[in-house]
Coordinates of C-alpha atoms in Angstrom, one line a residue:
X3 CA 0.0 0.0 0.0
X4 CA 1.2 3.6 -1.0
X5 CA 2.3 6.2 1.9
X6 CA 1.3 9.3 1.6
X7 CA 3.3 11.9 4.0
X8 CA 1.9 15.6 3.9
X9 CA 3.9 17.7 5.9
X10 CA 3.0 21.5 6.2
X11 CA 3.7 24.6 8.3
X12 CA 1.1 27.2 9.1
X13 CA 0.5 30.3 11.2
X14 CA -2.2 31.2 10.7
X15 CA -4.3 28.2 9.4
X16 CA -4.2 28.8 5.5
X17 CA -2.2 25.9 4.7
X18 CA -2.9 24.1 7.3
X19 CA -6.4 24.3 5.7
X20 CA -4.7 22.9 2.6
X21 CA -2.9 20.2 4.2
X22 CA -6.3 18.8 5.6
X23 CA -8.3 19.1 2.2
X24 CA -5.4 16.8 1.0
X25 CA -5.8 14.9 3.7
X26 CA -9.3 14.3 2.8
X27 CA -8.9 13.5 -1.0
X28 CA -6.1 10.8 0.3
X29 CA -8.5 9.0 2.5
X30 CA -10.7 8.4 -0.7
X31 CA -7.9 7.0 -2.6
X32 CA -7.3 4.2 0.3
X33 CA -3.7 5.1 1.1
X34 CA -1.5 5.0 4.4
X35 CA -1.5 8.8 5.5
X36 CA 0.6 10.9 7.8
X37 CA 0.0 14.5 8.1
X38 CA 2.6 16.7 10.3
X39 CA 3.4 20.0 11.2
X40 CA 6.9 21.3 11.0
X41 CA 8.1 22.5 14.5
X42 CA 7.3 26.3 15.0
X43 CA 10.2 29.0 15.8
X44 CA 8.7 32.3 15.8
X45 CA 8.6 34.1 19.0
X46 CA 4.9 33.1 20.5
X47 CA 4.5 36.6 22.6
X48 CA 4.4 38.3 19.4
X49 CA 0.8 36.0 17.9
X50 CA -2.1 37.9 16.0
X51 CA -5.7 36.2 16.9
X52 CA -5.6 34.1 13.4
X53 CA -2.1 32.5 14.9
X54 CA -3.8 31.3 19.1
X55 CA -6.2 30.1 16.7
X56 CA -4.8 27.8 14.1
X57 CA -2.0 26.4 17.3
X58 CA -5.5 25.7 18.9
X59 CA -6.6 23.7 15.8
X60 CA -3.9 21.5 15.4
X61 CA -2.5 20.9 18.7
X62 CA -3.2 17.3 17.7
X63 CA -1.1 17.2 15.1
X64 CA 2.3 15.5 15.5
X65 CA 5.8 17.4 14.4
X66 CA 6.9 15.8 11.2
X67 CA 10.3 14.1 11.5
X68 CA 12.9 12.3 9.6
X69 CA 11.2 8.9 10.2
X70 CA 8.5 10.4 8.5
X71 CA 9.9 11.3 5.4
X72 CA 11.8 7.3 5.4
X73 CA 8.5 5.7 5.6
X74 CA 7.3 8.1 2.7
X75 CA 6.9 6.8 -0.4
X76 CA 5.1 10.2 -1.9
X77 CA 5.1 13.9 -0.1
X78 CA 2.9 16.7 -0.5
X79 CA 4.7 19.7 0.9
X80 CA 2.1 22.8 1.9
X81 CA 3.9 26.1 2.8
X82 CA 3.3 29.6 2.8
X83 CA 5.7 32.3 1.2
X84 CA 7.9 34.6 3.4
X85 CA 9.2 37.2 1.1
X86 CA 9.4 35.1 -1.8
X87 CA 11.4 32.1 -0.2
X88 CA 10.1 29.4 1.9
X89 CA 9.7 30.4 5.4
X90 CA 12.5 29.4 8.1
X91 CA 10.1 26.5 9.6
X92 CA 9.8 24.2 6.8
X93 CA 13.5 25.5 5.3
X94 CA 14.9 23.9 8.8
X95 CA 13.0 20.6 8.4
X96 CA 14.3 20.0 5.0
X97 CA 17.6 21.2 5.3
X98 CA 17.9 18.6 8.6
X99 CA 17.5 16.3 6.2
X100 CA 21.5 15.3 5.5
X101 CA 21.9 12.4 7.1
X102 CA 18.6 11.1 5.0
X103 CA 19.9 12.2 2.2
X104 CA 23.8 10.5 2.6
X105 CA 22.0 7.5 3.2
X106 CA 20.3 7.8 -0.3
X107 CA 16.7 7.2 2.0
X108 CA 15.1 10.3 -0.1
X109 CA 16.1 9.3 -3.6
X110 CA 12.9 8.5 -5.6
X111 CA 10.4 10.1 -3.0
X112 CA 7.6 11.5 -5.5
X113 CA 6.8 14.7 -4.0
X114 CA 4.4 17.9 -5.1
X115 CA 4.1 21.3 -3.3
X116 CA 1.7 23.8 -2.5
X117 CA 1.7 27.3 -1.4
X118 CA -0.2 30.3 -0.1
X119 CA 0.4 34.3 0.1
X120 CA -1.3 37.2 0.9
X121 CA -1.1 38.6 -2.5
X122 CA -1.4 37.4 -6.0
X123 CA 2.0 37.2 -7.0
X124 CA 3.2 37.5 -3.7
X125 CA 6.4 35.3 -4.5
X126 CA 4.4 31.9 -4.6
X127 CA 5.9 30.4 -7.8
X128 CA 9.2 30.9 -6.1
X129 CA 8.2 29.4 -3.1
X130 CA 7.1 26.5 -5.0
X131 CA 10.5 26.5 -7.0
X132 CA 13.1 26.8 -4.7
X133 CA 10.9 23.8 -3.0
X134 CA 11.2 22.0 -5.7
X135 CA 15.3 22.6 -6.0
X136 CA 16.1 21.1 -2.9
X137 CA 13.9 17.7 -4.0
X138 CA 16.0 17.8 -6.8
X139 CA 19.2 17.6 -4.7
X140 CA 17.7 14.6 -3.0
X141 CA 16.7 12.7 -6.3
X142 CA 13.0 12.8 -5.6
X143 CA 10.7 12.8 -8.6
X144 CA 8.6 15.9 -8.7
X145 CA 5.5 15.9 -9.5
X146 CA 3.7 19.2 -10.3
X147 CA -0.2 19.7 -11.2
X148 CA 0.6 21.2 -14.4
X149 CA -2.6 22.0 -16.7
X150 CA -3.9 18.6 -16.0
X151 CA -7.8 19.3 -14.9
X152 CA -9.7 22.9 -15.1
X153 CA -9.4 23.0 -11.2
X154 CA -6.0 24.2 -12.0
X155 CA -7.4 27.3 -13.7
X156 CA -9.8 27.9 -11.1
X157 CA -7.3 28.5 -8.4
X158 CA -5.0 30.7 -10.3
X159 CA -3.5 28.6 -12.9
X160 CA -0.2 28.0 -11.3
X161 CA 1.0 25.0 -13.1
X162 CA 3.9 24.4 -10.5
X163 CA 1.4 23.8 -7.2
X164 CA -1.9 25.1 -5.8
X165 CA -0.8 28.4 -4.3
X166 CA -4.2 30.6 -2.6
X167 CA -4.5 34.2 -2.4
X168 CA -4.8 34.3 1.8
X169 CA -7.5 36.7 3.3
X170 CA -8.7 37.0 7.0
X171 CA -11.8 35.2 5.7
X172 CA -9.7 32.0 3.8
X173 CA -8.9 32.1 0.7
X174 CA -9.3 35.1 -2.1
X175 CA -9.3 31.8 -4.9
X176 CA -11.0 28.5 -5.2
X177 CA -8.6 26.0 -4.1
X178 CA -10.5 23.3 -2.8
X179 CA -10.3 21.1 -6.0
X180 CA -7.0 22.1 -7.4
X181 CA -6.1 20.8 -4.3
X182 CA -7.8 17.4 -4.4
X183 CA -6.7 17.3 -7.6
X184 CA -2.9 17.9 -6.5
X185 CA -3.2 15.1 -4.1
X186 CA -5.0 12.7 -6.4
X187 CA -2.4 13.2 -9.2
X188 CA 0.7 12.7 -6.7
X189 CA -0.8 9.3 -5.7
X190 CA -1.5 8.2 -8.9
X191 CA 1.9 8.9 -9.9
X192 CA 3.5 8.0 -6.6
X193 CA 1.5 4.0 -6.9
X194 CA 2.7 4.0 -10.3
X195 CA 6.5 4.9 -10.0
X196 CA 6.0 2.1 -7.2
X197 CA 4.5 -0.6 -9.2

């Protein structure tokens, strides 16, 4: 049976959001699941309302960890943008990674990204890019939504991963499907590649 790790970081419940839709779709598609949280670093004393909330909601969640990423055979990655770049969070979880990767336990993970921003182009392609780069330096085999389903258009049209316009009230796009469609395409890749 395939395993599915998604493995996000959130602060204020966007992709955390995301992550669970994903976590949904999966369940459908009868695989092993994991969803984690990367570990937080930011200074707690500092949190908006949106922030207490979404560590509220997913105080049940368990930190990812290496082990996670081992028994992996696909990964959805769901992140939001800081500045352009992938925040600091999920940047520390993958770049502990080393020891994983001298083993050669990451090569041929099949792995997809998604994204979120508070603006329209605020730096999510190269969120999902520079994501993508350091799968490349572990071997995985990336697989990104492309124009594979209208969904895609729906949300954006960001051919590289879902990425959502965040607002205090959700999401400024329809991401729901792109999304499910995301998820379903990396396990239908993932089974295959694992045939």
């Amino acid at each position: 049976m395939t395993n599915l790790l998604i493995v996000y970081y959130s602060q204020t419940g966007h992709n955390f959001e995301m992550a669970k839709w994903a976590e949904d779709e999966a369940k459908s598609k009868g695989v092993n699941i994991r969803l984690r949280k990367v570990r937080e670093l930011a200074d707690k004393a500092n949190m908006n309302p949106a922030w207490e909330k979404y560590l509220e909601d997913s105080q049940d969640i368990e930190e990812a960890s290496s082990e996670d990423l081992e028994w992996a055979d696909g990964i959805l990655i769901s992140t939001p943008t800081r500045f352009g770049i992938v925040p600091a969070q999920m940047k520390l979880f993958i770049d502990s990674q080393g020891g994983l990767w001298a083993e050669g336990k990451l090569t041929n993970k099949v792995v997809s990204a998604m994204t979120s921003a508070q603006n329209n182009n605020g730096g999510q392609e190269m969120t999902l890019m520079s994501i993508y780069a350091s799968m490349m330096h572990w071997g995985a085999i990336i697989v990104p939504p492309g124009y594979t389903d209208t969904s895609i258009f729906k949300a954006g049209g960001n051919p590289y991963g879902t990425s959502g316009t965040a607002t205090n009230e959700g999401f400024a796009n329809d991401l729901e499907d792109a999304v499910r469609h995301q998820v379903s395409r990396l396990i239908e890749i993932t089974k295959k590649f694992n045939e």
